[in-house]
PDB file of C-alpha atoms in Angstrom:
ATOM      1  CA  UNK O 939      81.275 127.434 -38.664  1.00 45.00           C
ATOM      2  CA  UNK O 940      81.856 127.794 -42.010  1.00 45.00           C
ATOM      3  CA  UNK O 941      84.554 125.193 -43.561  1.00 49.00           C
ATOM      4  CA  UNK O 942      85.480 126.914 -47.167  1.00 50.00           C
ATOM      5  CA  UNK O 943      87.115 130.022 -45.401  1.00 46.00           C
ATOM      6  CA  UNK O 944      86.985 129.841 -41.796  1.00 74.00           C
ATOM      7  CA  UNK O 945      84.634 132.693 -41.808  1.00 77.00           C
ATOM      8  CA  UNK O 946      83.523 132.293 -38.326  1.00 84.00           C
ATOM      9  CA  UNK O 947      86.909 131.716 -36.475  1.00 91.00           C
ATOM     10  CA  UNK O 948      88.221 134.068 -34.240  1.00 91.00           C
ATOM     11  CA  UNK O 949      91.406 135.197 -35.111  1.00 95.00           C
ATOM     12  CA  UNK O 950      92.420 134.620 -31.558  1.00 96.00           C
ATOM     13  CA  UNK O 951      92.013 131.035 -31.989  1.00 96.00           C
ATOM     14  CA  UNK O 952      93.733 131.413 -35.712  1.00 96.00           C
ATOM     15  CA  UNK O 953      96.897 133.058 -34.123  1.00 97.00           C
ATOM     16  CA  UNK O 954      97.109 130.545 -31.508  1.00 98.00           C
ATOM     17  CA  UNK O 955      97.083 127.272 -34.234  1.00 97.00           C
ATOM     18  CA  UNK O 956      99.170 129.031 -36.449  1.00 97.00           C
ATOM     19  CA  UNK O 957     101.672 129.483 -33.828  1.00 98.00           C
ATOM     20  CA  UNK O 958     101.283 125.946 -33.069  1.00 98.00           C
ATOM     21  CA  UNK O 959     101.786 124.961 -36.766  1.00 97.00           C
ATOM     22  CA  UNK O 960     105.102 127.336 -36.410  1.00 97.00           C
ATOM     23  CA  UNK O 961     106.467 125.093 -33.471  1.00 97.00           C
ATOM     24  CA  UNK O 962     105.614 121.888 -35.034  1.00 97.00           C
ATOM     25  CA  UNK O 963     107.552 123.085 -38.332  1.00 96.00           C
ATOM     26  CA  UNK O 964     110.382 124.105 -36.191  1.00 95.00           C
ATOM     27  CA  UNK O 965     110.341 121.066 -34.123  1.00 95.00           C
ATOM     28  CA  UNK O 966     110.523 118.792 -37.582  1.00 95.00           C
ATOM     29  CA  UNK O 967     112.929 121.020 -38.915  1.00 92.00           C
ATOM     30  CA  UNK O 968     115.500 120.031 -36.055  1.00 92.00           C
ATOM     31  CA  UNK O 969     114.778 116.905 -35.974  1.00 90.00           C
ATOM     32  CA  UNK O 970     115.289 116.630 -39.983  1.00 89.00           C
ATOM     33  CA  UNK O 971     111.478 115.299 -39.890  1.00 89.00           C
ATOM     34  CA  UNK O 972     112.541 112.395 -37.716  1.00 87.00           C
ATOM     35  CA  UNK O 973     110.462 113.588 -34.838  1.00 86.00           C
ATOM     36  CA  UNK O 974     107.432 115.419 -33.585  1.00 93.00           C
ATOM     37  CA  UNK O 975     106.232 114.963 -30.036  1.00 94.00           C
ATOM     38  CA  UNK O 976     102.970 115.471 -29.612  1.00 96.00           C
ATOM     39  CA  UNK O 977     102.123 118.745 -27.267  1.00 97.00           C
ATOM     40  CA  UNK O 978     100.070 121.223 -26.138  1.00 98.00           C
ATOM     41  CA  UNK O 979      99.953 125.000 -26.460  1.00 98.00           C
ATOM     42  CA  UNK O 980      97.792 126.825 -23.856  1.00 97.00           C
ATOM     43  CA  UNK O 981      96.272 130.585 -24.151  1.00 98.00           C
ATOM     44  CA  UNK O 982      95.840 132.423 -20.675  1.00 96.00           C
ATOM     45  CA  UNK O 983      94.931 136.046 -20.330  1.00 95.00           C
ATOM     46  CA  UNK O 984      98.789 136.680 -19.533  1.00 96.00           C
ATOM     47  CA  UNK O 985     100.432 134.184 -22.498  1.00 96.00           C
ATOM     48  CA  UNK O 986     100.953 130.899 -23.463  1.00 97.00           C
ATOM     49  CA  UNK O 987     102.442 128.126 -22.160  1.00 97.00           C
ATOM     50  CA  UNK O 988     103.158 124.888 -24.046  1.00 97.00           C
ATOM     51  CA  UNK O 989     103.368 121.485 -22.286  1.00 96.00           C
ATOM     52  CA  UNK O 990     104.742 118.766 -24.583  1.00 95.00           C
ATOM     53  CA  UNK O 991     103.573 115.030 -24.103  1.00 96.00           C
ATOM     54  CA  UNK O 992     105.919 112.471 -24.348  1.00 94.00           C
ATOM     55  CA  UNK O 993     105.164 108.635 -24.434  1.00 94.00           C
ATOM     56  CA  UNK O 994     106.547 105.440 -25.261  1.00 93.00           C
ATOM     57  CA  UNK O 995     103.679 105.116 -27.601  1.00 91.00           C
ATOM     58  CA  UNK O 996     101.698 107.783 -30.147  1.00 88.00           C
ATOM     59  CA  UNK O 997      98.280 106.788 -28.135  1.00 91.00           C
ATOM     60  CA  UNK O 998     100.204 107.531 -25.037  1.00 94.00           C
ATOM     61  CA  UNK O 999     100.872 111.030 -25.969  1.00 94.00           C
ATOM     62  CA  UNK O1000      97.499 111.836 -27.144  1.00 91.00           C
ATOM     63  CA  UNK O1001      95.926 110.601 -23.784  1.00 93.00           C
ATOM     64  CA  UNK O1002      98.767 113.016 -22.178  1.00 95.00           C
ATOM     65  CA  UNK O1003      97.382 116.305 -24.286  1.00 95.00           C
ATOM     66  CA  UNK O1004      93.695 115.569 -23.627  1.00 92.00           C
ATOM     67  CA  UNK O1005      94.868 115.157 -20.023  1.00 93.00           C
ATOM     68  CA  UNK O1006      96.305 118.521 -19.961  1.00 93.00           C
ATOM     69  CA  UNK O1007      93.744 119.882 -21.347  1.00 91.00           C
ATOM     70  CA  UNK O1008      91.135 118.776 -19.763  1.00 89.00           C
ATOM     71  CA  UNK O1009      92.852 120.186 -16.311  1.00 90.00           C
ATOM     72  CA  UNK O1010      93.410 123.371 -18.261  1.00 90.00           C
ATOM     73  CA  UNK O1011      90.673 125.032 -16.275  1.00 89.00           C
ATOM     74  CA  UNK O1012      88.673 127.964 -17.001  1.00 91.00           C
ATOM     75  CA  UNK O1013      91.471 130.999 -17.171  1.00 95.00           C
ATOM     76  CA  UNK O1014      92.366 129.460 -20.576  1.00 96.00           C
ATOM     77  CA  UNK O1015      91.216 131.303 -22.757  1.00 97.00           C
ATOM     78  CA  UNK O1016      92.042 128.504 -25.670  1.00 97.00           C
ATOM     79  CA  UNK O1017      94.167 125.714 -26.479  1.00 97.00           C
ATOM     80  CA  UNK O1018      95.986 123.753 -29.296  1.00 97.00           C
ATOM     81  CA  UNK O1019      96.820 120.236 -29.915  1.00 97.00           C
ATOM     82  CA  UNK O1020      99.012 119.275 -32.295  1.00 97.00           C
ATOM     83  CA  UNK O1021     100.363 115.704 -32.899  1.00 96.00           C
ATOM     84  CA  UNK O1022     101.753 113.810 -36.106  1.00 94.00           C
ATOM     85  CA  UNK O1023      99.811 112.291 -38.605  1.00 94.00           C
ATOM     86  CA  UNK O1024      99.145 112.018 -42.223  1.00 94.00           C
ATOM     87  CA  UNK O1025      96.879 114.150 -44.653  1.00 95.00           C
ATOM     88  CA  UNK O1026      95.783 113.975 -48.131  1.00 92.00           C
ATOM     89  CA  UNK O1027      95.652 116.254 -50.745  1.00 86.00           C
ATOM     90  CA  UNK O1028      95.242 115.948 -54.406  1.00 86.00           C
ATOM     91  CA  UNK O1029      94.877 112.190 -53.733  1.00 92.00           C
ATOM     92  CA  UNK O1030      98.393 112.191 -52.174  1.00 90.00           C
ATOM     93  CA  UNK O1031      98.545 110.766 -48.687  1.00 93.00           C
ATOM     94  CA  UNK O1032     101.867 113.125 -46.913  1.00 93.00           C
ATOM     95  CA  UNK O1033     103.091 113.630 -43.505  1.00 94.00           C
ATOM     96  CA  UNK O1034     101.771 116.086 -41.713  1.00 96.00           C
ATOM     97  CA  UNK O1035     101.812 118.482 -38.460  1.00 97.00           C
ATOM     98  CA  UNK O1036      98.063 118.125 -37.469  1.00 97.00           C
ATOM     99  CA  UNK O1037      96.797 120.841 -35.285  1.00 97.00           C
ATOM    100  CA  UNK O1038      93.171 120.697 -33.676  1.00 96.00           C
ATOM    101  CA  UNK O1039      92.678 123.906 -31.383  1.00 96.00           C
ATOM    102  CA  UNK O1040      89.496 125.261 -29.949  1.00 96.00           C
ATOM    103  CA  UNK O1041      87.996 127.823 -27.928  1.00 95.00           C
ATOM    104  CA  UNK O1042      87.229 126.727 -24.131  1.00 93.00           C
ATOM    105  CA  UNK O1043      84.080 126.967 -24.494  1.00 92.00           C
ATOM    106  CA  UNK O1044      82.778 123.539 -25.501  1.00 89.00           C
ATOM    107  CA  UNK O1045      82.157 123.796 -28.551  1.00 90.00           C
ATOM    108  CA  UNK O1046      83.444 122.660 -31.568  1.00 91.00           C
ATOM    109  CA  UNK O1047      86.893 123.641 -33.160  1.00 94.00           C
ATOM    110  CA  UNK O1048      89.306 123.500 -36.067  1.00 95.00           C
ATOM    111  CA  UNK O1049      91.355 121.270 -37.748  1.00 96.00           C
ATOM    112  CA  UNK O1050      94.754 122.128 -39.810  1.00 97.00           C
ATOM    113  CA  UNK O1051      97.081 119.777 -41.321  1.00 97.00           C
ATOM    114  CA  UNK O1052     100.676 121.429 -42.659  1.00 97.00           C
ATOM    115  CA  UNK O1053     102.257 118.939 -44.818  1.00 96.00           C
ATOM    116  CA  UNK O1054     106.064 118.220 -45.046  1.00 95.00           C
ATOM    117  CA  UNK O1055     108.588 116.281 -46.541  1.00 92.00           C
ATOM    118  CA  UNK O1056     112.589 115.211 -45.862  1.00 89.00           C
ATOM    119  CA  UNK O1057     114.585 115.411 -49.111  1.00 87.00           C
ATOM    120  CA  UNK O1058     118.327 114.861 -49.400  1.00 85.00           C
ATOM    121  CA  UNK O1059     120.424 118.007 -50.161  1.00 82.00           C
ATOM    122  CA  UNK O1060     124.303 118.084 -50.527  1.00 81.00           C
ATOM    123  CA  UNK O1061     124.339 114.583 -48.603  1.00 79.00           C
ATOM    124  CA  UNK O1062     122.273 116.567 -45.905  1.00 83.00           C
ATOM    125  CA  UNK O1063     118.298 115.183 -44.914  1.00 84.00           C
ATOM    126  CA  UNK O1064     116.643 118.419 -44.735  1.00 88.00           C
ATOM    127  CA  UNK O1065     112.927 118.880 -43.977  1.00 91.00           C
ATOM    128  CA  UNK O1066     110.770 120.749 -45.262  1.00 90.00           C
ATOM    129  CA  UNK O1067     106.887 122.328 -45.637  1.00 93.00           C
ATOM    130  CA  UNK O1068     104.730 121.475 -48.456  1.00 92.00           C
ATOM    131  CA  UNK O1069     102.252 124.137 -49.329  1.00 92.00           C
ATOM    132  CA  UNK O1070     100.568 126.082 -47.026  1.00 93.00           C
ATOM    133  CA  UNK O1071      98.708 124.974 -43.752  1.00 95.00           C
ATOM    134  CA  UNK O1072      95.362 123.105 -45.049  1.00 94.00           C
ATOM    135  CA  UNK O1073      91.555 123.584 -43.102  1.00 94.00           C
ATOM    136  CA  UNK O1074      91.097 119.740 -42.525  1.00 93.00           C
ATOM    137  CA  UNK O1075      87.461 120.484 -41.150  1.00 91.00           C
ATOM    138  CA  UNK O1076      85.771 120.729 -37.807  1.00 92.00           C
ATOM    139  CA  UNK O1077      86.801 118.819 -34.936  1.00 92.00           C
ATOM    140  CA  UNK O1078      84.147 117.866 -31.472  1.00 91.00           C
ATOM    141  CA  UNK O1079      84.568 119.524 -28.273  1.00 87.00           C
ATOM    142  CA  UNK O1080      86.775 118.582 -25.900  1.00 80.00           C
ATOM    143  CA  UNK O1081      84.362 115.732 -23.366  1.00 71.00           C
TER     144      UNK O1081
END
């Protein structure tokens, strides 16, 4: 796979963490960035479905999603993660939307980070994206 420009994803799997990127955004934006629960979004031949994972703890929630989708079975076609985190860029560390999707097909997948912020406007806490989703590089196959 090719890590400058994605060359070599299918634009299946591009649509499907892109959507996933569109949730998370929406998700922050009602929360005012005070919240993302980490979840799941599932392609089958007849649509998606989205499962999200919530915990008491971050580490929780990530054992939830690889649960699901591990039991995902073979009609999916592919699958997203997505979970908060951080990511750096420009030598700024920011909160971020991280979404790791792959094919199911055991191999390897992809890794995008969209970056956000909260600001205060008109004694409102609004949140907001910062720049565009970023490739954050490859990520292993689901075990």
């Amino acid at each position: 796979m090719s890590t400058s420009a994605l060359d070599d994803t299918p634009e299946e799997l591009l649509a499907l963490a892109f959507a996933a990127i569109d949730h998370a955004v929406e998700s922050l934006v009602a929360t005012k960035g005070k919240e993302l629960t980490t979840f799941v979004l599932m392609e089958y031949g007849d649509g998606r479905k989205l499962v999200r994972c919530r915990a008491d703890t971050f580490e929780r929630e990530a054992e939830i999603a690889r649960e699901q989708l591990r039991e995902a079975g073979a009609e999916c076609l592919r699958y997203a993660l997505v979970h908060d985190g951080y990511f750096t860029a420009d030598q700024e560390r920011s909160d971020a939307a991280i979404v790791q999707a792959w094919e199911n097909d055991g191999q390897p997948g992809i890794q995008l980070a969209q970056r956000y912020g909260t600001t205060r406007r008109k004694l409102r806490l609004v949140c907001e994206t910062v720049g565009h989703p970023a490739f954050a590089g490859e990520v292993d196959a689901l075990a």
